Coordinates of C-alpha atoms in Angstrom, one line a residue:
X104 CA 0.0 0.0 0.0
X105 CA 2.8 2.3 0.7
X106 CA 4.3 1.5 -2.6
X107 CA 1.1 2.6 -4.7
X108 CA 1.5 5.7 -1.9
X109 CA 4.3 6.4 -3.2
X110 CA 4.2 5.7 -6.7
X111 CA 0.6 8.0 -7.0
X112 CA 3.0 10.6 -5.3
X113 CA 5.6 10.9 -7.2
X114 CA 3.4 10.8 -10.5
X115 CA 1.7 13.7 -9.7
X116 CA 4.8 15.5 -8.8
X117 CA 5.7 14.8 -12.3
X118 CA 2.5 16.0 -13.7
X119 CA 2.5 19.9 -11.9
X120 CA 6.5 20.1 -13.2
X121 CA 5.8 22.3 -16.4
X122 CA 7.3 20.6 -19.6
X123 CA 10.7 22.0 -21.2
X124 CA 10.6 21.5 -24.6
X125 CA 13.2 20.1 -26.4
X126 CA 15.9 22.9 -27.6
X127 CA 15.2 22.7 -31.6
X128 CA 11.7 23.6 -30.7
X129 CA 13.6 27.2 -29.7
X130 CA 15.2 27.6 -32.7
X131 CA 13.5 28.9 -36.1
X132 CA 12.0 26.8 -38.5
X133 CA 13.0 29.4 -41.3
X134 CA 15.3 31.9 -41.8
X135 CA 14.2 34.8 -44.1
X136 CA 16.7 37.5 -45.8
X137 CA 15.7 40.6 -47.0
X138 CA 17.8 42.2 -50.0
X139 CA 16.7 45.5 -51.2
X140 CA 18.1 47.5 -54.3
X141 CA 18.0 45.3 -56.8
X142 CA 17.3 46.5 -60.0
X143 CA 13.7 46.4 -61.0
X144 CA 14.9 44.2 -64.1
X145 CA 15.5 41.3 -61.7
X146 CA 12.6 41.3 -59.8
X147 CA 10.5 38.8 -62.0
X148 CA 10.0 35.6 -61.1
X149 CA 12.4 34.3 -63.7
X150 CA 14.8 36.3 -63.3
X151 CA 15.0 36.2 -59.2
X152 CA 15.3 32.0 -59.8
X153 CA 18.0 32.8 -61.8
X154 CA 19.9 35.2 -59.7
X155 CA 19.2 32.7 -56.6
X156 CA 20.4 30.0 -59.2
X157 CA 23.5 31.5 -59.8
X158 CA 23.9 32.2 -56.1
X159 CA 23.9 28.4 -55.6
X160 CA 20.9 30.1 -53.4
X161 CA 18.3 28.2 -55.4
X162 CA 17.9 24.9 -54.2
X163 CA 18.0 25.8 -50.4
X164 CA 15.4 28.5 -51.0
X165 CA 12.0 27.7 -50.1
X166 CA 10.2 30.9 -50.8
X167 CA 10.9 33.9 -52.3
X168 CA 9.0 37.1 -53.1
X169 CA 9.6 40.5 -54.5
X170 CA 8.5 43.8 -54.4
X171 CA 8.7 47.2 -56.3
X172 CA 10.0 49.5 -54.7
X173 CA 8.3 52.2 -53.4
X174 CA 10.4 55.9 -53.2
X175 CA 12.9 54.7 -56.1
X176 CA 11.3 52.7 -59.0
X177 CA 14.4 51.7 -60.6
X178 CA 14.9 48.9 -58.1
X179 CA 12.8 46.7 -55.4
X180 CA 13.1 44.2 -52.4
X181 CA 13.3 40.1 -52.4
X182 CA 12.4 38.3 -49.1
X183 CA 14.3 34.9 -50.0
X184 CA 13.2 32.2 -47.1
X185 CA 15.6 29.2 -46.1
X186 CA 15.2 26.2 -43.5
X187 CA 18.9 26.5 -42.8
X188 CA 20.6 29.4 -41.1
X189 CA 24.1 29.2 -43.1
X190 CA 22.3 29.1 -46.1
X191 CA 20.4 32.6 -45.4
X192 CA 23.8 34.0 -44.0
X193 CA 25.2 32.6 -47.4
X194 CA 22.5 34.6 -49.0
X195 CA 23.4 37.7 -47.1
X196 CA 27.1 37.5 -48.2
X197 CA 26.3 37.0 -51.6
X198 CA 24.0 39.7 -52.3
X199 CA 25.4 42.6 -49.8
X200 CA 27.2 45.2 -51.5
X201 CA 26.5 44.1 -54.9
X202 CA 26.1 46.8 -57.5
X203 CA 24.0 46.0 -60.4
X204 CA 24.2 49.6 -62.2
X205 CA 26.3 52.4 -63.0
X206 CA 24.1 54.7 -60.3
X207 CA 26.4 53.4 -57.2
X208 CA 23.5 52.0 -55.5
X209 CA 24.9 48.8 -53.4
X210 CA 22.3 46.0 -53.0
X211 CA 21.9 45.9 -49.3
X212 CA 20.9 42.2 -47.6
X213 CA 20.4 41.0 -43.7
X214 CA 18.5 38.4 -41.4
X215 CA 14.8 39.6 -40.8
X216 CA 13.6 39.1 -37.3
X217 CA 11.4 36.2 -36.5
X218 CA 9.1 38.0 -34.5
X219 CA 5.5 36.9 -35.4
X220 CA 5.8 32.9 -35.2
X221 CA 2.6 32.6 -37.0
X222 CA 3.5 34.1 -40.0
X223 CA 3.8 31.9 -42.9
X224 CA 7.5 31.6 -44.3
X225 CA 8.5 34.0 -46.8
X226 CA 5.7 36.8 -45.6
X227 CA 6.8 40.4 -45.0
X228 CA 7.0 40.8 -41.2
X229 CA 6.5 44.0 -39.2
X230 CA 9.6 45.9 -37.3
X231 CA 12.4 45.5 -39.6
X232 CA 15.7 45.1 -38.8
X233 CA 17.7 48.4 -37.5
X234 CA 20.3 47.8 -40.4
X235 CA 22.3 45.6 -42.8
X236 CA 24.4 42.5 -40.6
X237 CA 27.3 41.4 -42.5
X238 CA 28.0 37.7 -41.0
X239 CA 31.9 37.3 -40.1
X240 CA 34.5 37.7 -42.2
X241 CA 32.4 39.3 -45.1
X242 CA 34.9 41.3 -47.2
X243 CA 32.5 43.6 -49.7
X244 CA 35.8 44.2 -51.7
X245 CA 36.1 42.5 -55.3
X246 CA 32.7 42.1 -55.1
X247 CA 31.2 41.2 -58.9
X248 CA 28.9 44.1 -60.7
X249 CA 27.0 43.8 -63.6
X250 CA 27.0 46.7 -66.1
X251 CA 24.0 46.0 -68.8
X252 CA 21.1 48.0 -70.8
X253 CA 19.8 44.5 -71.0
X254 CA 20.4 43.2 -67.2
X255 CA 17.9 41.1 -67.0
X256 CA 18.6 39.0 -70.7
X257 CA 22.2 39.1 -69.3
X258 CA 21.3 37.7 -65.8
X259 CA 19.0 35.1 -66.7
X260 CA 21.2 33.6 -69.5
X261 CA 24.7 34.2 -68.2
X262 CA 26.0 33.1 -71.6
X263 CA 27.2 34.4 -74.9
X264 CA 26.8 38.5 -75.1
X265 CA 26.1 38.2 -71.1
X266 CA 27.8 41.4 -69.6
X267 CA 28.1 39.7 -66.4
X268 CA 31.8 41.0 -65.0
X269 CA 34.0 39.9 -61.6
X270 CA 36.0 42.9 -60.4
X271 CA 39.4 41.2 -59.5
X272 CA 41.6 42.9 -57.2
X273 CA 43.7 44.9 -59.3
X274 CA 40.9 46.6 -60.7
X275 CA 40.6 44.9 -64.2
X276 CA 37.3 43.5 -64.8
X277 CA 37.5 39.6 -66.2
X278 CA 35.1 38.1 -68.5
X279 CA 33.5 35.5 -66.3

């Protein structure tokens, strides 16, 4: 008798203890990147899969969507979404600092906040972030631009006639 005692006891002990869950149940399920500035040539759907393609972004993106911009109409917003954290930080690195025209603009990327947990992945969420975050170790210099009339023929083909240049450290553009 002392031994069911004990046992009911001990039971509901275990029931009023509140439940920890598991630590991946802390973490994100997505990670979303916005990238703004890019030119409104490239904001298409086919031309966004092949930027991301090019990125070796493609196949780790699970969303994406874009957006004109509103003040400069020239160029818009992506929100690119990814299961995996490196991948979006890979994102981030490729994109940031990126100049896709002769104005000067620089594409600028970062890591939107996961605030509202029932948002569905790839939506716009509210707040913003306060700026760009350049993971570790990113070095903006020799960063590749693309000087085109026709960006977004150039872009999406990346072949013969594609005005797709790498700016190398000495300052001479390479065919690539």
């Amino acid at each position: 008798a002392q031994a069911a005692a004990a046992q009911a006891a001990q039971a509901a002990r275990a029931a009023q203890q509140p439940m920890v869950p598991p630590p991946q149940d802390l973490q994100p399920t997505h990670f979303t990147v916005r990238i703004t500035g890019i030119p409104s040539a490239l904001l298409s759907t086919p031309c966004m899969e092949a930027v991301l393609q090019q990125a070796s972004l493609l196949d780790a993106t699970i969303h994406f969507k874009t957006e004109p911009g509103k003040d400069d109409k020239q160029s818009g917003d992506a929100l690119v979404t990814f299961l995996s954290c490196a991948m979006a930080h890979q994102c981030i690195s490729h994109f940031l600092g990126r100049q896709w025209n002769t104005s000067g603009g620089e594409v600028s990327a970062w890591l939107e906040p996961c605030g509202d947990s029932s948002a569905a992945p790839g939506e716009w969420s509210g707040g913003g972030a306060a700026g760009p975050v350049r993971p570790p170790g990113l070095e903006v210099e020799g960063r590749t631009r693309c000087h085109s009339t026709n960006t977004e023929a150039s872009t999406a083909t990346g072949g013969p006639g594609s005005d797709v240049e790498e700016e190398r450290e000495d300052g001479v553009p390479s065919r690539l």
